[in-house]
CSV table of C-alpha atoms in Angstrom, one decimal:
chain,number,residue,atom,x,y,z
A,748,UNK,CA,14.7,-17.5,-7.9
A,749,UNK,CA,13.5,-17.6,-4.5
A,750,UNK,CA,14.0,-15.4,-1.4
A,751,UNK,CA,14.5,-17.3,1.5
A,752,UNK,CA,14.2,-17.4,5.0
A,753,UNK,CA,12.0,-14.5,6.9
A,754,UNK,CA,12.8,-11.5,4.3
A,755,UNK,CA,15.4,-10.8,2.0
A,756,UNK,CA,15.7,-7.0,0.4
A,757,UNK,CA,16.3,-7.7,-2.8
A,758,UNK,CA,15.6,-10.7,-5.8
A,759,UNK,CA,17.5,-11.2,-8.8
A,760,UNK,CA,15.9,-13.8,-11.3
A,761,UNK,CA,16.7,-14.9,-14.8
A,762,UNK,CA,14.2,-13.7,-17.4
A,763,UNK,CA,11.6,-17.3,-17.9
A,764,UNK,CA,12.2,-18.7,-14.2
A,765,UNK,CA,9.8,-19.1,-12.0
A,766,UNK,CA,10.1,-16.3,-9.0
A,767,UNK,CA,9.0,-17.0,-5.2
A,768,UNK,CA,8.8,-14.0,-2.7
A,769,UNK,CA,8.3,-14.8,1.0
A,770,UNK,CA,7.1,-12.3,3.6
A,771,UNK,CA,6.4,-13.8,7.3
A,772,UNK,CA,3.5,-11.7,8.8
A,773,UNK,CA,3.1,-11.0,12.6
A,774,UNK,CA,-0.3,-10.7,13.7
A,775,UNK,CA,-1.8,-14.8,14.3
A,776,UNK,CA,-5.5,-13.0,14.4
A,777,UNK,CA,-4.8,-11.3,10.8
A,778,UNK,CA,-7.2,-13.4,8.5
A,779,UNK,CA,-6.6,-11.3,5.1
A,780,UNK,CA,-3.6,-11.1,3.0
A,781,UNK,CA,-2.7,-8.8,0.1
A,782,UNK,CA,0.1,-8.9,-2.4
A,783,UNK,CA,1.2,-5.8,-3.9
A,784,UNK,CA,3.2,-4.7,-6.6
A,785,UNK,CA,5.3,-1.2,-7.0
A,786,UNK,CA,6.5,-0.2,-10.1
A,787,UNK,CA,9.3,2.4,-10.1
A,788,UNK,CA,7.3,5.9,-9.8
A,789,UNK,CA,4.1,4.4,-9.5
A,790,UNK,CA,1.5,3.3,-6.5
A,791,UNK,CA,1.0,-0.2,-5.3
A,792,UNK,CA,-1.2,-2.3,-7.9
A,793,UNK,CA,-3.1,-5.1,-6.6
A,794,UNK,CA,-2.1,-8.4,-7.3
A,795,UNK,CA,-3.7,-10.7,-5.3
A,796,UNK,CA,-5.1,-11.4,-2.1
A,797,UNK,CA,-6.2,-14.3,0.0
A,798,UNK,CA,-8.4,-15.1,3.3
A,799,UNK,CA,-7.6,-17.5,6.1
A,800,UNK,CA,-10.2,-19.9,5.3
A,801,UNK,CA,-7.3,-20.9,2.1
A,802,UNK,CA,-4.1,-22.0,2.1
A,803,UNK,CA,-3.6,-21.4,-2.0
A,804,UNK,CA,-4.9,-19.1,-4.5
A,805,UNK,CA,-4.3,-18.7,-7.9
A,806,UNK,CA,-4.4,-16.0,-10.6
A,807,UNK,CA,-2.7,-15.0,-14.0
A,808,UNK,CA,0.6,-16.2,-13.7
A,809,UNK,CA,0.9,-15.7,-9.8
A,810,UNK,CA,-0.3,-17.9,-6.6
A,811,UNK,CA,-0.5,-17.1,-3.3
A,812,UNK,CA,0.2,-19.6,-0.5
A,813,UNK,CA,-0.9,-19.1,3.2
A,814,UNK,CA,0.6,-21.3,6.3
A,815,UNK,CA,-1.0,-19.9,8.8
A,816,UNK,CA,0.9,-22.5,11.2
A,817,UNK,CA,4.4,-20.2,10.7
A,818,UNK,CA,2.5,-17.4,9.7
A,819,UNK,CA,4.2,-17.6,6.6
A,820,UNK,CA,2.4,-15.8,3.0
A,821,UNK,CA,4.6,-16.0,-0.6
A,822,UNK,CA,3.7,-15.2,-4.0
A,823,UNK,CA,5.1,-17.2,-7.0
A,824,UNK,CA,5.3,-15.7,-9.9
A,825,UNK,CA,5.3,-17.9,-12.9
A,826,UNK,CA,8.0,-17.9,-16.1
A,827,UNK,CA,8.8,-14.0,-14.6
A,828,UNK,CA,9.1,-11.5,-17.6
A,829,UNK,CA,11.5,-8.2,-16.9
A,830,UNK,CA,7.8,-6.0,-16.6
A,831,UNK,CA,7.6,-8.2,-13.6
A,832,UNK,CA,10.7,-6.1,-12.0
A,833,UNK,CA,9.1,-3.9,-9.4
A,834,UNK,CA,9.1,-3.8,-5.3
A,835,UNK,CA,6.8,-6.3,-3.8
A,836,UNK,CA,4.7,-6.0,-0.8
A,837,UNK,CA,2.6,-8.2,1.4
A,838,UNK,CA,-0.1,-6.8,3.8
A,839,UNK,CA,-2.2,-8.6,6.5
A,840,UNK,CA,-5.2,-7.3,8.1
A,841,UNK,CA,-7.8,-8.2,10.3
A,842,UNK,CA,-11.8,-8.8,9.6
A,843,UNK,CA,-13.1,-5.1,10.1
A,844,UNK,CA,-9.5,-3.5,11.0
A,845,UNK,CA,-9.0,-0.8,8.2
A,846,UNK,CA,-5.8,-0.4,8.7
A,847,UNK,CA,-3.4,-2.5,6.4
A,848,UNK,CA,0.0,-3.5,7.9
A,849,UNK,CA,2.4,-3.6,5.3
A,850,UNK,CA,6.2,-5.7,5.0
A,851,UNK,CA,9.6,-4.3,4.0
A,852,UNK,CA,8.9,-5.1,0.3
A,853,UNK,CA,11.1,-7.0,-1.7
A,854,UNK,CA,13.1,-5.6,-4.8
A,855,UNK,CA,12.6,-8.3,-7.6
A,856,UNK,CA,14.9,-7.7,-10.8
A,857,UNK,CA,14.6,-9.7,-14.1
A,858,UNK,CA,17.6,-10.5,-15.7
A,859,UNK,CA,16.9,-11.1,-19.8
B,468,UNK,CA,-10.0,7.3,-16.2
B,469,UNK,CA,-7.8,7.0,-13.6
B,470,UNK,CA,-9.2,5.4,-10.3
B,471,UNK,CA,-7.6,7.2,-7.2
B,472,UNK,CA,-5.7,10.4,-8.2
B,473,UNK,CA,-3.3,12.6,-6.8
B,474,UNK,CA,-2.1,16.5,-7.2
B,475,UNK,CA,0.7,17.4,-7.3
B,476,UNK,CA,2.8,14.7,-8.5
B,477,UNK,CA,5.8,16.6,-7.3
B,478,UNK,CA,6.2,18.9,-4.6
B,479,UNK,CA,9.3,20.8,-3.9
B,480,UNK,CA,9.1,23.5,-1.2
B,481,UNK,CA,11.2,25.0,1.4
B,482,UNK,CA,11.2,24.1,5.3
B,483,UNK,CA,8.2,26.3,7.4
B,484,UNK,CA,5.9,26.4,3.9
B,485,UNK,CA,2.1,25.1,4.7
B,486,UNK,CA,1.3,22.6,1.3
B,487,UNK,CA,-1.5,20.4,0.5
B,488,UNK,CA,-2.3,17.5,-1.4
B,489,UNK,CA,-5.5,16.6,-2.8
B,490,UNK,CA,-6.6,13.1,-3.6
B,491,UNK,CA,-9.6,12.1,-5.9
B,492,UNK,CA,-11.4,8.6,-6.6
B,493,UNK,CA,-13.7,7.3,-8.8
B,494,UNK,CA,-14.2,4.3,-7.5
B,495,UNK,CA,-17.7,4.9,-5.5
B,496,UNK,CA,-15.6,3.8,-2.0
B,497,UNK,CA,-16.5,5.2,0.7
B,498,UNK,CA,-12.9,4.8,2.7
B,499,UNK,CA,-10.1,6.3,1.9
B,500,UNK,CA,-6.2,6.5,3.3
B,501,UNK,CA,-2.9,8.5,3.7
B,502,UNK,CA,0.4,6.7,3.4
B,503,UNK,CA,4.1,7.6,4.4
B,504,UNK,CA,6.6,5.9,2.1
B,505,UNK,CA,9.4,6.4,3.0
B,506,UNK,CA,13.5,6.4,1.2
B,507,UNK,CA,13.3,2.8,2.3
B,508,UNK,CA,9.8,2.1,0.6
B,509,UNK,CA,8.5,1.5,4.0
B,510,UNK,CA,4.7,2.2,3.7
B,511,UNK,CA,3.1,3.3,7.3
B,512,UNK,CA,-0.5,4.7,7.4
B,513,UNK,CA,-1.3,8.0,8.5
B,514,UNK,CA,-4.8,8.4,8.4
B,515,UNK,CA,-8.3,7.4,7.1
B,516,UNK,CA,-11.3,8.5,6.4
B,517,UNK,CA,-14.9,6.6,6.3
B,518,UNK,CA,-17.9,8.2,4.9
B,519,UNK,CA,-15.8,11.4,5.9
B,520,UNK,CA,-15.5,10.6,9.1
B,521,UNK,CA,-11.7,10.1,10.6
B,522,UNK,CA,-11.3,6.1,11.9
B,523,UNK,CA,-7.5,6.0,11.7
B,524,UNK,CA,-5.0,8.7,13.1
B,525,UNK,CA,-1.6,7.4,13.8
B,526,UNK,CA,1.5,9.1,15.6
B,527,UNK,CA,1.5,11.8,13.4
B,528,UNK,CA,2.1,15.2,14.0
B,529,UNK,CA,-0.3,17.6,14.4
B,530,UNK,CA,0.7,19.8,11.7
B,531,UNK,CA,-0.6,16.8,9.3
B,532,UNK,CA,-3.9,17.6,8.6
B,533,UNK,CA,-6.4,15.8,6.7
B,534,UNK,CA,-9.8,16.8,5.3
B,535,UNK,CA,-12.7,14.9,3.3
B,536,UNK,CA,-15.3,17.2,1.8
B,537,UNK,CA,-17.0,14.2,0.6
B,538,UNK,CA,-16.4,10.6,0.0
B,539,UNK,CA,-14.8,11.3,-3.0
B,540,UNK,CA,-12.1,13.3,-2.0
B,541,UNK,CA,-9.6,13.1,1.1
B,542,UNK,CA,-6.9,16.2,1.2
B,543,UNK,CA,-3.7,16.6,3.1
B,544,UNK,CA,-2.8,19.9,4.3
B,545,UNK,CA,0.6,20.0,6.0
B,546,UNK,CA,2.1,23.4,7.8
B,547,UNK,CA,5.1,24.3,9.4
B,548,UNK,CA,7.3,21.6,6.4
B,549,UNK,CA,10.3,20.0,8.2
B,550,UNK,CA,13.5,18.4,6.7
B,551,UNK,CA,11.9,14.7,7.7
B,552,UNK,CA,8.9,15.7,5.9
B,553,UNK,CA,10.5,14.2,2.8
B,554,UNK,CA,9.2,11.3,1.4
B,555,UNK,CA,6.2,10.4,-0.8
B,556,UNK,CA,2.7,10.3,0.0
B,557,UNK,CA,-0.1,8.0,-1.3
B,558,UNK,CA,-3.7,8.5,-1.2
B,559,UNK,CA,-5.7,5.1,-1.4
B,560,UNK,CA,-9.4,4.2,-1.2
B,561,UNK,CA,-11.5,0.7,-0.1
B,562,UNK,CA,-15.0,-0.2,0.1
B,563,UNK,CA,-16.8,0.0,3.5
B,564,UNK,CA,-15.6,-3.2,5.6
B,565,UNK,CA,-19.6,-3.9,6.3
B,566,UNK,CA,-21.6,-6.6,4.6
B,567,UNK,CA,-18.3,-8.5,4.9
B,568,UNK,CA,-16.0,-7.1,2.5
B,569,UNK,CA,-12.8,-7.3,2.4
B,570,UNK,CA,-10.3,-4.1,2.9
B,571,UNK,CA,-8.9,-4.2,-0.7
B,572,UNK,CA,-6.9,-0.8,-1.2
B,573,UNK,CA,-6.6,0.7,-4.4
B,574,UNK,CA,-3.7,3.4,-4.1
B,575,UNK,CA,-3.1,6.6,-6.1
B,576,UNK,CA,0.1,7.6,-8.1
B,577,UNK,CA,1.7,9.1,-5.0
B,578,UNK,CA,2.9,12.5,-4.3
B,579,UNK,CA,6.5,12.6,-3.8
B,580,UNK,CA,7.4,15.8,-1.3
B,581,UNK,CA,10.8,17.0,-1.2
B,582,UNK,CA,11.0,19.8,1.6
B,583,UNK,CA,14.4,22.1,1.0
């Protein structure tokens, strides 16, 4: 399952597929990306993150891919399982800039 | 042995009380953050703290006020509770952005305010 274009709300995936969630970010000077995931009562967890200076980066399961071109960031999410169902943000920032800016979040949902 | 944590978890209160919230981490950061989220999970910052010193104070209102004792601990005191008040709150924490690190934030179980 994939969402496409700029944003979309919502995700609904079948239980084994691969999942890709895209966020388009706004800032060109923003050289720091975070993926984050929100479980239903629960805080953002950290997923993954990636720096300007890459355009791919992998971790258990997931990848990140930058194109800074379109200013365009998505997380795949590999052979998704339903404890992957949770909201999922991106966040950019800048080198120094404490503050995080945060997308809409997307609503991912497993079907088993 | 949880990392950044939060009291109350829930917070039900009537319009015109004064609450707070208090927010604890473990982590040794020395930066630490209050989120908005609102009914449409939108997440906006409200403030931050470094080395208990404020860096980041968005269009808030006034009666939001934080405090850090130390760099341990940022609290959220809030007086005068309106309707829009409503939402849930989320402490978070990061390391200094010196010495070239980057501004991972680890966030805390939220607090989710519901103002009657």
């Amino acid at each position: 399952g994939e969402s496409v274009g700029l944003h979309l709300p919502t995700l609904s995936v079948q239980e084994g597929d691969n999942s890709i969630i895209n966020c388009a970010y706004s800032n060109s000077a923003s050289d720091y990306f975070i993926w984050y995931k929100q479980e239903s009562g629960k805080g953002p967890q950290f997923i993954i993150d990636i720096r300007s200076n890459m355009d791919k980066r992998q971790g258990q399961r997931v990848t990140v891919l930058l194109n800074k071109t379109v200013k365009h960031l998505s997380l795949q999410i590999a052979a998704t399982q339903p404890g992957d169902s949770a909201v999922y943000f991106c966040a950019e920032n800048m080198s120094n800039d404490y503050k995080l800016s945060f997308g809409a979040g997307t609503t991912v949902t497993v079907r088993a | 042995d949880t990392a950044v944590s939060q009291t109350p978890k829930y917070l039900v209160t009537q319009m015109g009380n004064d609450k707070s919230i208090k927010c604890e981490q473990n982590l040794g950061h020395d930066t630490m953050y209050w989120y908005k989220q609102d009914s449409k999970k939108f997440l906006k910052i409200m403030f931050s703290y470094n080395n208990k010193e404020l860096i980041i104070n968005e269009t808030v209102p006034n009666r939001f006020s934080p405090k850090s004792p130390d760099k341990a601990h940022l609290n959220l005191h809030i007086n005068s509770l309106e309707l829009g008040d409503s939402a849930v709150y989320f402490c978070a924490s990061s390391h200094d952005l010196t010495s070239g690190r980057t501004n991972e934030q680890y966030f805390g179980p939220g607090t989710r305010l519901t103002v009657t």
